[in-house]
């Protein structure tokens, strides 16, 4: 992607040692708005209801949960932008239940927004449909919207 640094945390399939939370956070904080632009570009789509990839409304209890193309694209983008942080996201989520108290998102910095996205995307691997639920309930819109506000506040957007 043009304009973004190719030097960054190891890709998910890399054999390199994962970065610490502190190192990854510092890298995220140093990135320009251009790096996050593909994610910010999804903001207009985030409030919309999502259609499953096969066109049928799934039973929420059915597994595997068929994510829509948009949800799949969102998850892929989080990995491609290298905003997925290696940390104990289940423990952090227990301490910061942003899905139950969305007002917490309004206090997040750039790294914490990425931690929340990591918790949702990684959590989706164990609780299929979690990202779709977060999309439908406006949680993703709130997190990405907060990221946009942070970038605007420092004149990066």
XYZ file of N, CA and C in Angstrom, residues 13-107:
285
model
N 2.199 -14.659 9.571
C 2.776 -15.945 9.176
C 4.302 -15.915 9.154
N 4.879 -14.856 9.684
C 6.321 -14.710 9.693
C 6.937 -15.633 10.745
N 8.169 -16.021 10.486
C 8.887 -16.816 11.478
C 9.647 -15.930 12.452
N 9.578 -14.612 12.245
C 10.228 -13.677 13.161
C 9.539 -13.716 14.523
N 10.297 -13.362 15.530
C 9.755 -13.264 16.888
C 8.719 -12.141 16.936
N 7.533 -12.383 17.542
C 6.539 -11.306 17.628
C 7.058 -10.140 18.463
N 6.600 -8.958 18.137
C 6.982 -7.770 18.888
C 6.250 -7.723 20.220
N 6.873 -7.057 21.181
C 6.205 -6.822 22.461
C 5.089 -5.800 22.248
N 4.170 -5.749 23.186
C 3.082 -4.774 23.132
C 3.638 -3.357 23.069
N 4.664 -3.084 23.865
C 5.250 -1.741 23.903
C 5.867 -1.364 22.556
N 6.608 -2.287 21.966
C 7.259 -2.000 20.683
C 6.222 -1.829 19.572
N 5.233 -2.713 19.568
C 4.189 -2.629 18.549
C 3.393 -1.333 18.724
N 3.087 -0.980 19.978
C 2.365 0.259 20.250
C 3.128 1.476 19.781
N 4.429 1.500 20.025
C 5.252 2.629 19.578
C 5.240 2.720 18.052
N 5.301 1.573 17.388
C 5.247 1.566 15.927
C 3.900 2.102 15.434
N 2.798 1.642 16.055
C 1.465 2.120 15.660
C 1.339 3.627 15.849
N 1.854 4.125 16.969
C 1.768 5.563 17.257
C 2.590 6.380 16.259
N 3.610 5.756 15.655
C 4.474 6.483 14.713
C 3.934 6.482 13.282
N 2.910 5.700 13.020
C 2.400 5.581 11.655
C 1.581 6.800 11.247
N 1.697 7.145 9.985
C 0.939 8.276 9.441
C -0.521 7.872 9.253
N -1.346 8.862 8.993
C -2.763 8.607 8.726
C -2.926 7.731 7.483
N -2.002 7.872 6.534
C -2.069 7.057 5.314
C -2.062 5.570 5.628
N -1.318 5.189 6.650
C -1.262 3.780 7.030
C -2.651 3.270 7.401
N -3.405 4.092 8.115
C -4.721 3.693 8.609
C -5.845 3.991 7.617
N -5.533 4.685 6.519
C -6.565 5.124 5.573
C -7.453 3.996 5.061
N -6.906 2.818 4.721
C -7.802 1.751 4.253
C -8.851 1.363 5.301
N -8.479 1.417 6.566
C -9.421 1.118 7.644
C -10.424 2.259 7.803
N -9.931 3.498 7.773
C -10.812 4.661 7.896
C -11.790 4.733 6.723
N -11.361 4.265 5.564
C -12.227 4.284 4.385
C -13.450 3.387 4.556
N -13.386 2.450 5.484
C -14.524 1.567 5.741
C -15.594 2.219 6.612
N -15.289 3.361 7.234
C -16.246 3.992 8.151
C -17.647 4.151 7.562
N -17.796 4.619 6.317
C -19.158 4.752 5.783
C -19.908 3.420 5.688
N -19.172 2.318 5.569
C -19.801 1.004 5.446
C -20.132 0.382 6.797
N -19.461 0.811 7.851
C -19.596 0.130 9.135
C -21.004 0.163 9.730
N -21.794 1.221 9.536
C -23.142 1.177 10.105
C -24.107 0.262 9.349
N -23.768 -0.126 8.130
C -24.695 -0.894 7.298
C -24.840 -2.333 7.783
N -26.038 -2.854 7.600
C -26.272 -4.268 7.908
C -25.495 -5.105 6.899
N -24.968 -6.207 7.354
C -24.134 -7.038 6.494
C -24.884 -8.268 6.019
N -24.710 -8.581 4.755
C -25.291 -9.787 4.184
C -24.239 -10.894 4.236
N -24.613 -12.073 4.677
C -23.663 -13.189 4.675
C -23.181 -13.483 3.257
N -22.009 -14.063 3.160
C -21.394 -14.344 1.861
C -22.294 -15.211 0.985
N -23.048 -16.135 1.587
C -23.904 -17.019 0.796
C -25.295 -16.433 0.569
N -25.544 -15.199 1.047
C -26.812 -14.529 0.822
C -27.923 -14.908 1.781
N -27.692 -15.877 2.649
C -28.713 -16.316 3.599
C -28.392 -15.791 4.987
N -29.427 -15.475 5.726
C -29.243 -15.066 7.123
C -28.931 -16.316 7.938
N -27.781 -16.329 8.610
C -27.423 -17.524 9.366
C -28.144 -17.585 10.705
N -28.277 -18.787 11.200
C -28.741 -18.991 12.566
C -27.569 -18.602 13.451
N -27.752 -17.643 14.401
C -26.629 -17.202 15.228
C -25.943 -18.338 15.989
N -26.686 -19.424 16.232
C -26.094 -20.547 16.966
C -25.397 -21.536 16.039
N -25.554 -21.351 14.740
C -24.969 -22.287 13.779
C -23.472 -22.063 13.644
N -22.740 -23.145 13.525
C -21.300 -23.073 13.295
C -20.977 -23.900 12.069
N -20.057 -23.494 11.239
C -19.334 -22.235 11.329
C -20.228 -21.065 10.912
N -19.958 -19.919 11.489
C -20.725 -18.713 11.189
C -20.216 -18.138 9.871
N -21.077 -17.961 8.876
C -20.617 -17.467 7.568
C -20.494 -15.944 7.546
N -19.285 -15.436 7.712
C -19.070 -13.986 7.665
C -19.395 -13.439 6.283
N -19.862 -12.203 6.258
C -20.103 -11.518 4.990
C -18.761 -11.200 4.335
N -18.804 -10.823 3.073
C -17.581 -10.421 2.371
C -16.947 -9.217 3.062
N -17.812 -8.280 3.512
C -17.311 -7.070 4.162
C -16.593 -7.392 5.469
N -17.167 -8.288 6.261
C -16.530 -8.673 7.527
C -15.216 -9.387 7.248
N -15.223 -10.269 6.272
C -13.984 -10.966 5.904
C -12.926 -9.958 5.455
N -13.336 -8.977 4.641
C -12.401 -7.938 4.180
C -11.857 -7.136 5.362
N -12.711 -6.817 6.323
C -12.286 -6.071 7.505
C -11.229 -6.857 8.292
N -11.492 -8.123 8.527
C -10.554 -8.965 9.276
C -9.218 -9.049 8.539
N -9.263 -9.289 7.241
C -8.041 -9.365 6.436
C -7.267 -8.057 6.493
N -7.977 -6.949 6.414
C -7.344 -5.634 6.456
C -6.621 -5.407 7.783
N -7.220 -5.837 8.885
C -6.563 -5.683 10.195
C -5.217 -6.401 10.221
N -5.154 -7.577 9.614
C -3.882 -8.298 9.535
C -2.930 -7.627 8.548
N -3.443 -7.231 7.383
C -2.587 -6.616 6.365
C -1.957 -5.313 6.852
N -2.694 -4.543 7.646
C -2.168 -3.283 8.176
C -1.270 -3.498 9.393
N -1.178 -4.730 9.813
C -0.336 -5.123 10.954
C -0.728 -4.395 12.235
N -2.036 -4.266 12.423
C -2.514 -3.660 13.665
C -2.927 -4.720 14.677
N -2.777 -5.989 14.309
C -3.075 -7.079 15.229
C -1.877 -7.251 16.163
N -2.101 -6.966 17.433
C -1.028 -6.940 18.421
C -0.969 -8.273 19.160
N 0.248 -8.761 19.387
C 0.436 -9.981 20.170
C 0.479 -9.582 21.643
N -0.574 -9.938 22.371
C -0.652 -9.668 23.808
C -1.754 -10.552 24.381
N -1.884 -10.571 25.690
C -2.896 -11.399 26.351
C -4.249 -10.702 26.249
N -4.832 -10.749 25.047
C -6.078 -10.025 24.808
C -7.247 -10.539 25.642
N -7.359 -11.851 25.968
C -8.488 -12.255 26.813
C -8.426 -11.621 28.211
N -7.226 -11.574 28.789
C -7.089 -10.963 30.122
C -7.376 -9.468 30.048
N -6.848 -8.807 29.016
C -7.082 -7.372 28.856
C -8.566 -7.087 28.677
N -9.224 -7.887 27.843
C -10.655 -7.682 27.599
C -11.464 -7.863 28.883
N -11.039 -8.779 29.745
C -11.724 -8.944 31.037
C -11.611 -7.685 31.881
N -10.460 -7.018 31.795
C -10.233 -5.789 32.564
C -10.858 -4.568 31.899
N -10.970 -4.592 30.579
C -11.495 -3.449 29.816
C -12.647 -3.957 28.932
N -13.828 -4.163 29.516
C -14.949 -4.738 28.757
C -15.618 -3.709 27.835
N -14.872 -3.274 26.838
C -15.337 -2.205 25.938
C -16.594 -2.595 25.166
N -16.840 -3.886 25.000
C -18.047 -4.316 24.294
C -19.290 -4.160 25.169
N -19.103 -4.235 26.483
C -20.211 -4.055 27.417
C -20.347 -2.600 27.850
N -19.242 -1.874 27.775
C -19.223 -0.452 28.147
C -18.562 0.340 27.021
N -19.270 0.540 25.908
C -18.679 1.192 24.733
C -18.140 2.592 25.000
N -18.610 3.245 26.058
C -18.094 4.582 26.376
C -16.604 4.545 26.699
N -16.086 3.386 27.078
C -14.646 3.247 27.330
C -13.839 3.560 26.068
N -14.404 3.267 24.911
C -13.701 3.485 23.645
C -13.331 4.953 23.479
N -14.142 5.839 24.032
C -13.881 7.278 23.915
C -12.609 7.711 24.635
N -12.042 6.833 25.463
C -10.805 7.142 26.190
C -9.585 6.468 25.556
